[in-house]
Every structure is written in C-alpha cells, then in structure tokens.
Amino acid sequence: MSLPESRHLAQRLLDYEAVAGKNSEPTESAAFRVCAKLRRPLITLAGVAGFRSLLSRALTLARVEAPSLSAVQVAADGSLKGLDELASQADKEQARNEGAILIAQLIGLLLTFIGEGLTLRLVQDEWPEAAFNGRVSNKERKA
C-alpha cells in the first residue's frame, strides 16, 4: 500500500469522526478520537507496549512532514498527549492536516505489519456504521 492510499483512509476516518464529533460536543480533536478508537483493538492484538511502539513510530514518521507534532507525546498507556494543545495553538486546517499525517502514518504501518485485510477489518469493527467499500482507496474500487 502506498502513502496516498493510507492518507485516503486516514482522511475518511477523520471526516467520519469530525461529523460524529459535531453530534457529541467533543473536547478532543478527530485525530485524537481516531487514535483512541484504534488503540483498543491494537492493544488487544499487540499489547500496550506493542501499540505504544507502533504509535511512537508513526509519530516519528509524521514529524518529518509536520514538525509541530514534536509537542505530541505517546504516554505509557499508549494514549496521545499534547494533540489537543497543538490544535488550540494552530489554525483548525493546519491541525487537521497534521492529524491526518499522523493517522496516515499509523495506518501505513498497520498495512505493512498486518496487511490490508486485517487493517480494514479492524477499521470496520471500530466504525461499523461508516460506509467502507472493503478497499483502502477509491482507485482500487475501479480496478
């Protein structure tokens, strides 16, 4: 899977969480909620240390494109710290783009380590009401 495909799926998850968040008056960003939702099943799959390592690596990769993510840290329990502070300091569009970069890197790592099928199943299990076509990108749907 390529980075554009990971970004496409990340953007779809963020869009879905942004809409869901409008209904529930969220206090955290859509990127934070996506990470939190992915955290539960991935901790079951890889343990806390495994998920923390995966998210830390995604964050390191994302910082190359979005250096302001250096304020974000992965806590011992695998949760993200500092993402909301980043969103309050940056404009909404910049914070959304940075969140998308982080989620895309995490999805890219998942695609590499557990494959497309298991990654998409995990996504569908966490967002059952979202419409996913069983493919990472629209381009593949046409093939």
mmCIF file with all atom_site columns, N, CA, C and O in Angstrom, residues 1 6 42 45-46 49-59 61 104-120 122:
data_model
loop_
_atom_site.group_PDB
_atom_site.id
_atom_site.type_symbol
_atom_site.label_atom_id
_atom_site.label_alt_id
_atom_site.label_comp_id
_atom_site.label_asym_id
_atom_site.label_entity_id
_atom_site.label_seq_id
_atom_site.pdbx_PDB_ins_code
_atom_site.Cartn_x
_atom_site.Cartn_y
_atom_site.Cartn_z
_atom_site.occupancy
_atom_site.B_iso_or_equiv
_atom_site.pdbx_formal_charge
_atom_site.auth_seq_id
_atom_site.auth_comp_id
_atom_site.auth_asym_id
_atom_site.auth_atom_id
_atom_site.pdbx_PDB_model_num
ATOM 1   N N  . MET A 1 1   ? 0.834   -1.185 0.000  1.00 0.00 ? 1   MET A N  1
ATOM 2   C CA . MET A 1 1   ? 0.000   0.000  0.000  1.00 0.00 ? 1   MET A CA 1
ATOM 3   C C  . MET A 1 1   ? 0.877   1.246  0.000  1.00 0.00 ? 1   MET A C  1
ATOM 4   O O  . MET A 1 1   ? 1.905   1.275  0.651  1.00 0.00 ? 1   MET A O  1
ATOM 5   N N  . SER A 1 6   ? -2.917  5.289  2.226  1.00 0.00 ? 6   SER A N  1
ATOM 6   C CA . SER A 1 6   ? -3.022  5.427  3.682  1.00 0.00 ? 6   SER A CA 1
ATOM 7   C C  . SER A 1 6   ? -3.643  6.768  4.037  1.00 0.00 ? 6   SER A C  1
ATOM 8   O O  . SER A 1 6   ? -4.479  6.860  4.938  1.00 0.00 ? 6   SER A O  1
ATOM 9   N N  . LEU A 1 42  ? -5.910  -2.617 18.942 1.00 0.00 ? 42  LEU A N  1
ATOM 10  C CA . LEU A 1 42  ? -4.488  -2.856 18.713 1.00 0.00 ? 42  LEU A CA 1
ATOM 11  C C  . LEU A 1 42  ? -3.770  -3.256 19.992 1.00 0.00 ? 42  LEU A C  1
ATOM 12  O O  . LEU A 1 42  ? -2.810  -4.024 19.949 1.00 0.00 ? 42  LEU A O  1
ATOM 13  N N  . LEU A 1 45  ? -4.427  -6.822 20.245 1.00 0.00 ? 45  LEU A N  1
ATOM 14  C CA . LEU A 1 45  ? -3.628  -7.554 19.260 1.00 0.00 ? 45  LEU A CA 1
ATOM 15  C C  . LEU A 1 45  ? -2.142  -7.593 19.609 1.00 0.00 ? 45  LEU A C  1
ATOM 16  O O  . LEU A 1 45  ? -1.519  -8.652 19.549 1.00 0.00 ? 45  LEU A O  1
ATOM 17  N N  . ALA A 1 46  ? -1.591  -6.449 20.017 1.00 0.00 ? 46  ALA A N  1
ATOM 18  C CA . ALA A 1 46  ? -0.131  -6.348 20.182 1.00 0.00 ? 46  ALA A CA 1
ATOM 19  C C  . ALA A 1 46  ? 0.313   -6.009 21.596 1.00 0.00 ? 46  ALA A C  1
ATOM 20  O O  . ALA A 1 46  ? 1.514   -5.910 21.845 1.00 0.00 ? 46  ALA A O  1
ATOM 21  N N  . ALA A 1 49  ? 2.645   -2.278 25.084 1.00 0.00 ? 49  ALA A N  1
ATOM 22  C CA . ALA A 1 49  ? 3.991   -1.920 24.606 1.00 0.00 ? 49  ALA A CA 1
ATOM 23  C C  . ALA A 1 49  ? 4.063   -1.969 23.086 1.00 0.00 ? 49  ALA A C  1
ATOM 24  O O  . ALA A 1 49  ? 4.685   -1.104 22.463 1.00 0.00 ? 49  ALA A O  1
ATOM 25  N N  . GLY A 1 50  ? 3.422   -2.943 22.473 1.00 0.00 ? 50  GLY A N  1
ATOM 26  C CA . GLY A 1 50  ? 3.419   -3.050 21.020 1.00 0.00 ? 50  GLY A CA 1
ATOM 27  C C  . GLY A 1 50  ? 2.700   -1.880 20.368 1.00 0.00 ? 50  GLY A C  1
ATOM 28  O O  . GLY A 1 50  ? 3.190   -1.300 19.403 1.00 0.00 ? 50  GLY A O  1
ATOM 29  N N  . PHE A 1 51  ? 1.536   -1.523 20.919 1.00 0.00 ? 51  PHE A N  1
ATOM 30  C CA . PHE A 1 51  ? 0.808   -0.382 20.368 1.00 0.00 ? 51  PHE A CA 1
ATOM 31  C C  . PHE A 1 51  ? 1.575   0.909  20.591 1.00 0.00 ? 51  PHE A C  1
ATOM 32  O O  . PHE A 1 51  ? 1.658   1.745  19.701 1.00 0.00 ? 51  PHE A O  1
ATOM 33  N N  . ARG A 1 52  ? 2.136   1.070  21.772 1.00 0.00 ? 52  ARG A N  1
ATOM 34  C CA . ARG A 1 52  ? 2.909   2.292  22.068 1.00 0.00 ? 52  ARG A CA 1
ATOM 35  C C  . ARG A 1 52  ? 4.078   2.418  21.090 1.00 0.00 ? 52  ARG A C  1
ATOM 36  O O  . ARG A 1 52  ? 4.354   3.506  20.577 1.00 0.00 ? 52  ARG A O  1
ATOM 37  N N  . SER A 1 53  ? 4.741   1.314  20.799 1.00 0.00 ? 53  SER A N  1
ATOM 38  C CA . SER A 1 53  ? 5.851   1.338  19.835 1.00 0.00 ? 53  SER A CA 1
ATOM 39  C C  . SER A 1 53  ? 5.367   1.706  18.444 1.00 0.00 ? 53  SER A C  1
ATOM 40  O O  . SER A 1 53  ? 6.004   2.502  17.742 1.00 0.00 ? 53  SER A O  1
ATOM 41  N N  . LEU A 1 54  ? 4.247   1.134  18.037 1.00 0.00 ? 54  LEU A N  1
ATOM 42  C CA . LEU A 1 54  ? 3.687   1.416  16.719 1.00 0.00 ? 54  LEU A CA 1
ATOM 43  C C  . LEU A 1 54  ? 3.292   2.888  16.595 1.00 0.00 ? 54  LEU A C  1
ATOM 44  O O  . LEU A 1 54  ? 3.646   3.558  15.617 1.00 0.00 ? 54  LEU A O  1
ATOM 45  N N  . LEU A 1 55  ? 2.600   3.409  17.610 1.00 0.00 ? 55  LEU A N  1
ATOM 46  C CA . LEU A 1 55  ? 2.177   4.806  17.573 1.00 0.00 ? 55  LEU A CA 1
ATOM 47  C C  . LEU A 1 55  ? 3.374   5.746  17.675 1.00 0.00 ? 55  LEU A C  1
ATOM 48  O O  . LEU A 1 55  ? 3.412   6.781  17.007 1.00 0.00 ? 55  LEU A O  1
ATOM 49  N N  . SER A 1 56  ? 4.366   5.384  18.462 1.00 0.00 ? 56  SER A N  1
ATOM 50  C CA . SER A 1 56  ? 5.585   6.205  18.566 1.00 0.00 ? 56  SER A CA 1
ATOM 51  C C  . SER A 1 56  ? 6.298   6.281  17.221 1.00 0.00 ? 56  SER A C  1
ATOM 52  O O  . SER A 1 56  ? 6.771   7.348  16.826 1.00 0.00 ? 56  SER A O  1
ATOM 53  N N  . ARG A 1 57  ? 6.352   5.157  16.513 1.00 0.00 ? 57  ARG A N  1
ATOM 54  C CA . ARG A 1 57  ? 6.996   5.152  15.198 1.00 0.00 ? 57  ARG A CA 1
ATOM 55  C C  . ARG A 1 57  ? 6.195   5.998  14.210 1.00 0.00 ? 57  ARG A C  1
ATOM 56  O O  . ARG A 1 57  ? 6.758   6.768  13.426 1.00 0.00 ? 57  ARG A O  1
ATOM 57  N N  . ALA A 1 58  ? 4.869   5.877  14.247 1.00 0.00 ? 58  ALA A N  1
ATOM 58  C CA . ALA A 1 58  ? 4.025   6.694  13.369 1.00 0.00 ? 58  ALA A CA 1
ATOM 59  C C  . ALA A 1 58  ? 4.229   8.176  13.656 1.00 0.00 ? 58  ALA A C  1
ATOM 60  O O  . ALA A 1 58  ? 4.323   8.988  12.736 1.00 0.00 ? 58  ALA A O  1
ATOM 61  N N  . LEU A 1 59  ? 4.326   8.522  14.925 1.00 0.00 ? 59  LEU A N  1
ATOM 62  C CA . LEU A 1 59  ? 4.542   9.915  15.314 1.00 0.00 ? 59  LEU A CA 1
ATOM 63  C C  . LEU A 1 59  ? 5.903   10.410 14.835 1.00 0.00 ? 59  LEU A C  1
ATOM 64  O O  . LEU A 1 59  ? 6.024   11.522 14.314 1.00 0.00 ? 59  LEU A O  1
ATOM 65  N N  . LEU A 1 61  ? 7.574   9.323  12.228 1.00 0.00 ? 61  LEU A N  1
ATOM 66  C CA . LEU A 1 61  ? 7.476   9.493  10.778 1.00 0.00 ? 61  LEU A CA 1
ATOM 67  C C  . LEU A 1 61  ? 6.662   10.736 10.423 1.00 0.00 ? 61  LEU A C  1
ATOM 68  O O  . LEU A 1 61  ? 7.004   11.470 9.491  1.00 0.00 ? 61  LEU A O  1
ATOM 69  N N  . ALA A 1 104 ? -2.378  8.740  8.932  1.00 0.00 ? 104 ALA A N  1
ATOM 70  C CA . ALA A 1 104 ? -1.911  8.073  7.712  1.00 0.00 ? 104 ALA A CA 1
ATOM 71  C C  . ALA A 1 104 ? -0.662  7.253  7.987  1.00 0.00 ? 104 ALA A C  1
ATOM 72  O O  . ALA A 1 104 ? -0.520  6.136  7.474  1.00 0.00 ? 104 ALA A O  1
ATOM 73  N N  . GLN A 1 105 ? 0.246   7.785  8.783  1.00 0.00 ? 105 GLN A N  1
ATOM 74  C CA . GLN A 1 105 ? 1.457   7.026  9.117  1.00 0.00 ? 105 GLN A CA 1
ATOM 75  C C  . GLN A 1 105 ? 1.106   5.785  9.934  1.00 0.00 ? 105 GLN A C  1
ATOM 76  O O  . GLN A 1 105 ? 1.662   4.705  9.705  1.00 0.00 ? 105 GLN A O  1
ATOM 77  N N  . LEU A 1 106 ? 0.177   5.930  10.883 1.00 0.00 ? 106 LEU A N  1
ATOM 78  C CA . LEU A 1 106 ? -0.246  4.783  11.689 1.00 0.00 ? 106 LEU A CA 1
ATOM 79  C C  . LEU A 1 106 ? -0.894  3.720  10.808 1.00 0.00 ? 106 LEU A C  1
ATOM 80  O O  . LEU A 1 106 ? -0.576  2.531  10.910 1.00 0.00 ? 106 LEU A O  1
ATOM 81  N N  . ILE A 1 107 ? -1.777  4.139  9.918  1.00 0.00 ? 107 ILE A N  1
ATOM 82  C CA . ILE A 1 107 ? -2.427  3.190  9.009  1.00 0.00 ? 107 ILE A CA 1
ATOM 83  C C  . ILE A 1 107 ? -1.408  2.544  8.077  1.00 0.00 ? 107 ILE A C  1
ATOM 84  O O  . ILE A 1 107 ? -1.466  1.343  7.815  1.00 0.00 ? 107 ILE A O  1
ATOM 85  N N  . GLY A 1 108 ? -0.458  3.338  7.603  1.00 0.00 ? 108 GLY A N  1
ATOM 86  C CA . GLY A 1 108 ? 0.597   2.781  6.749  1.00 0.00 ? 108 GLY A CA 1
ATOM 87  C C  . GLY A 1 108 ? 1.379   1.692  7.451  1.00 0.00 ? 108 GLY A C  1
ATOM 88  O O  . GLY A 1 108 ? 1.684   0.643  6.866  1.00 0.00 ? 108 GLY A O  1
ATOM 89  N N  . LEU A 1 109 ? 1.689   1.900  8.713  1.00 0.00 ? 109 LEU A N  1
ATOM 90  C CA . LEU A 1 109 ? 2.391   0.868  9.494  1.00 0.00 ? 109 LEU A CA 1
ATOM 91  C C  . LEU A 1 109 ? 1.510   -0.359 9.691  1.00 0.00 ? 109 LEU A C  1
ATOM 92  O O  . LEU A 1 109 ? 1.982   -1.499 9.595  1.00 0.00 ? 109 LEU A O  1
ATOM 93  N N  . LEU A 1 110 ? 0.227   -0.139 9.957  1.00 0.00 ? 110 LEU A N  1
ATOM 94  C CA . LEU A 1 110 ? -0.688  -1.270 10.098 1.00 0.00 ? 110 LEU A CA 1
ATOM 95  C C  . LEU A 1 110 ? -0.777  -2.074 8.805  1.00 0.00 ? 110 LEU A C  1
ATOM 96  O O  . LEU A 1 110 ? -0.753  -3.308 8.831  1.00 0.00 ? 110 LEU A O  1
ATOM 97  N N  . LEU A 1 111 ? -0.868  -1.377 7.683  1.00 0.00 ? 111 LEU A N  1
ATOM 98  C CA . LEU A 1 111 ? -0.930  -2.060 6.395  1.00 0.00 ? 111 LEU A CA 1
ATOM 99  C C  . LEU A 1 111 ? 0.331   -2.883 6.154  1.00 0.00 ? 111 LEU A C  1
ATOM 100 O O  . LEU A 1 111 ? 0.266   -3.996 5.630  1.00 0.00 ? 111 LEU A O  1
ATOM 101 N N  . THR A 1 112 ? 1.467   -2.342 6.576  1.00 0.00 ? 112 THR A N  1
ATOM 102 C CA . THR A 1 112 ? 2.731   -3.053 6.407  1.00 0.00 ? 112 THR A CA 1
ATOM 103 C C  . THR A 1 112 ? 2.808   -4.287 7.295  1.00 0.00 ? 112 THR A C  1
ATOM 104 O O  . THR A 1 112 ? 3.216   -5.359 6.851  1.00 0.00 ? 112 THR A O  1
ATOM 105 N N  . PHE A 1 113 ? 2.421   -4.135 8.554  1.00 0.00 ? 113 PHE A N  1
ATOM 106 C CA . PHE A 1 113 ? 2.617   -5.214 9.525  1.00 0.00 ? 113 PHE A CA 1
ATOM 107 C C  . PHE A 1 113 ? 1.500   -6.244 9.571  1.00 0.00 ? 113 PHE A C  1
ATOM 108 O O  . PHE A 1 113 ? 1.771   -7.419 9.800  1.00 0.00 ? 113 PHE A O  1
ATOM 109 N N  . ILE A 1 114 ? 0.250   -5.829 9.379  1.00 0.00 ? 114 ILE A N  1
ATOM 110 C CA . ILE A 1 114 ? -0.838  -6.809 9.490  1.00 0.00 ? 114 ILE A CA 1
ATOM 111 C C  . ILE A 1 114 ? -1.615  -6.985 8.187  1.00 0.00 ? 114 ILE A C  1
ATOM 112 O O  . ILE A 1 114 ? -2.488  -7.832 8.108  1.00 0.00 ? 114 ILE A O  1
ATOM 113 N N  . GLY A 1 115 ? -1.316  -6.183 7.185  1.00 0.00 ? 115 GLY A N  1
ATOM 114 C CA . GLY A 1 115 ? -1.936  -6.335 5.881  1.00 0.00 ? 115 GLY A CA 1
ATOM 115 C C  . GLY A 1 115 ? -3.223  -5.551 5.725  1.00 0.00 ? 115 GLY A C  1
ATOM 116 O O  . GLY A 1 115 ? -3.823  -5.086 6.693  1.00 0.00 ? 115 GLY A O  1
ATOM 117 N N  . GLU A 1 116 ? -3.639  -5.427 4.460  1.00 0.00 ? 116 GLU A N  1
ATOM 118 C CA . GLU A 1 116 ? -4.827  -4.640 4.143  1.00 0.00 ? 116 GLU A CA 1
ATOM 119 C C  . GLU A 1 116 ? -6.097  -5.272 4.703  1.00 0.00 ? 116 GLU A C  1
ATOM 120 O O  . GLU A 1 116 ? -6.945  -4.584 5.280  1.00 0.00 ? 116 GLU A O  1
ATOM 121 N N  . GLY A 1 117 ? -6.245  -6.576 4.562  1.00 0.00 ? 117 GLY A N  1
ATOM 122 C CA . GLY A 1 117 ? -7.469  -7.232 5.006  1.00 0.00 ? 117 GLY A CA 1
ATOM 123 C C  . GLY A 1 117 ? -7.728  -7.053 6.488  1.00 0.00 ? 117 GLY A C  1
ATOM 124 O O  . GLY A 1 117 ? -8.827  -6.655 6.898  1.00 0.00 ? 117 GLY A O  1
ATOM 125 N N  . LEU A 1 118 ? -6.731  -7.329 7.307  1.00 0.00 ? 118 LEU A N  1
ATOM 126 C CA . LEU A 1 118 ? -6.900  -7.198 8.749  1.00 0.00 ? 118 LEU A CA 1
ATOM 127 C C  . LEU A 1 118 ? -7.039  -5.736 9.171  1.00 0.00 ? 118 LEU A C  1
ATOM 128 O O  . LEU A 1 118 ? -7.828  -5.414 10.056 1.00 0.00 ? 118 LEU A O  1
ATOM 129 N N  . THR A 1 119 ? -6.297  -4.853 8.515  1.00 0.00 ? 119 THR A N  1
ATOM 130 C CA . THR A 1 119 ? -6.418  -3.419 8.824  1.00 0.00 ? 119 THR A CA 1
ATOM 131 C C  . THR A 1 119 ? -7.827  -2.928 8.545  1.00 0.00 ? 119 THR A C  1
ATOM 132 O O  . THR A 1 119 ? -8.442  -2.257 9.384  1.00 0.00 ? 119 THR A O  1
ATOM 133 N N  . LEU A 1 120 ? -8.371  -3.276 7.382  1.00 0.00 ? 120 LEU A N  1
ATOM 134 C CA . LEU A 1 120 ? -9.723  -2.834 7.041  1.00 0.00 ? 120 LEU A CA 1
ATOM 135 C C  . LEU A 1 120 ? -10.770 -3.473 7.939  1.00 0.00 ? 120 LEU A C  1
ATOM 136 O O  . LEU A 1 120 ? -11.751 -2.827 8.311  1.00 0.00 ? 120 LEU A O  1
ATOM 137 N N  . LEU A 1 122 ? -10.296 -4.293 11.078 1.00 0.00 ? 122 LEU A N  1
ATOM 138 C CA . LEU A 1 122 ? -10.169 -3.556 12.333 1.00 0.00 ? 122 LEU A CA 1
ATOM 139 C C  . LEU A 1 122 ? -10.894 -2.218 12.232 1.00 0.00 ? 122 LEU A C  1
ATOM 140 O O  . LEU A 1 122 ? -11.631 -1.831 13.140 1.00 0.00 ? 122 LEU A O  1
#
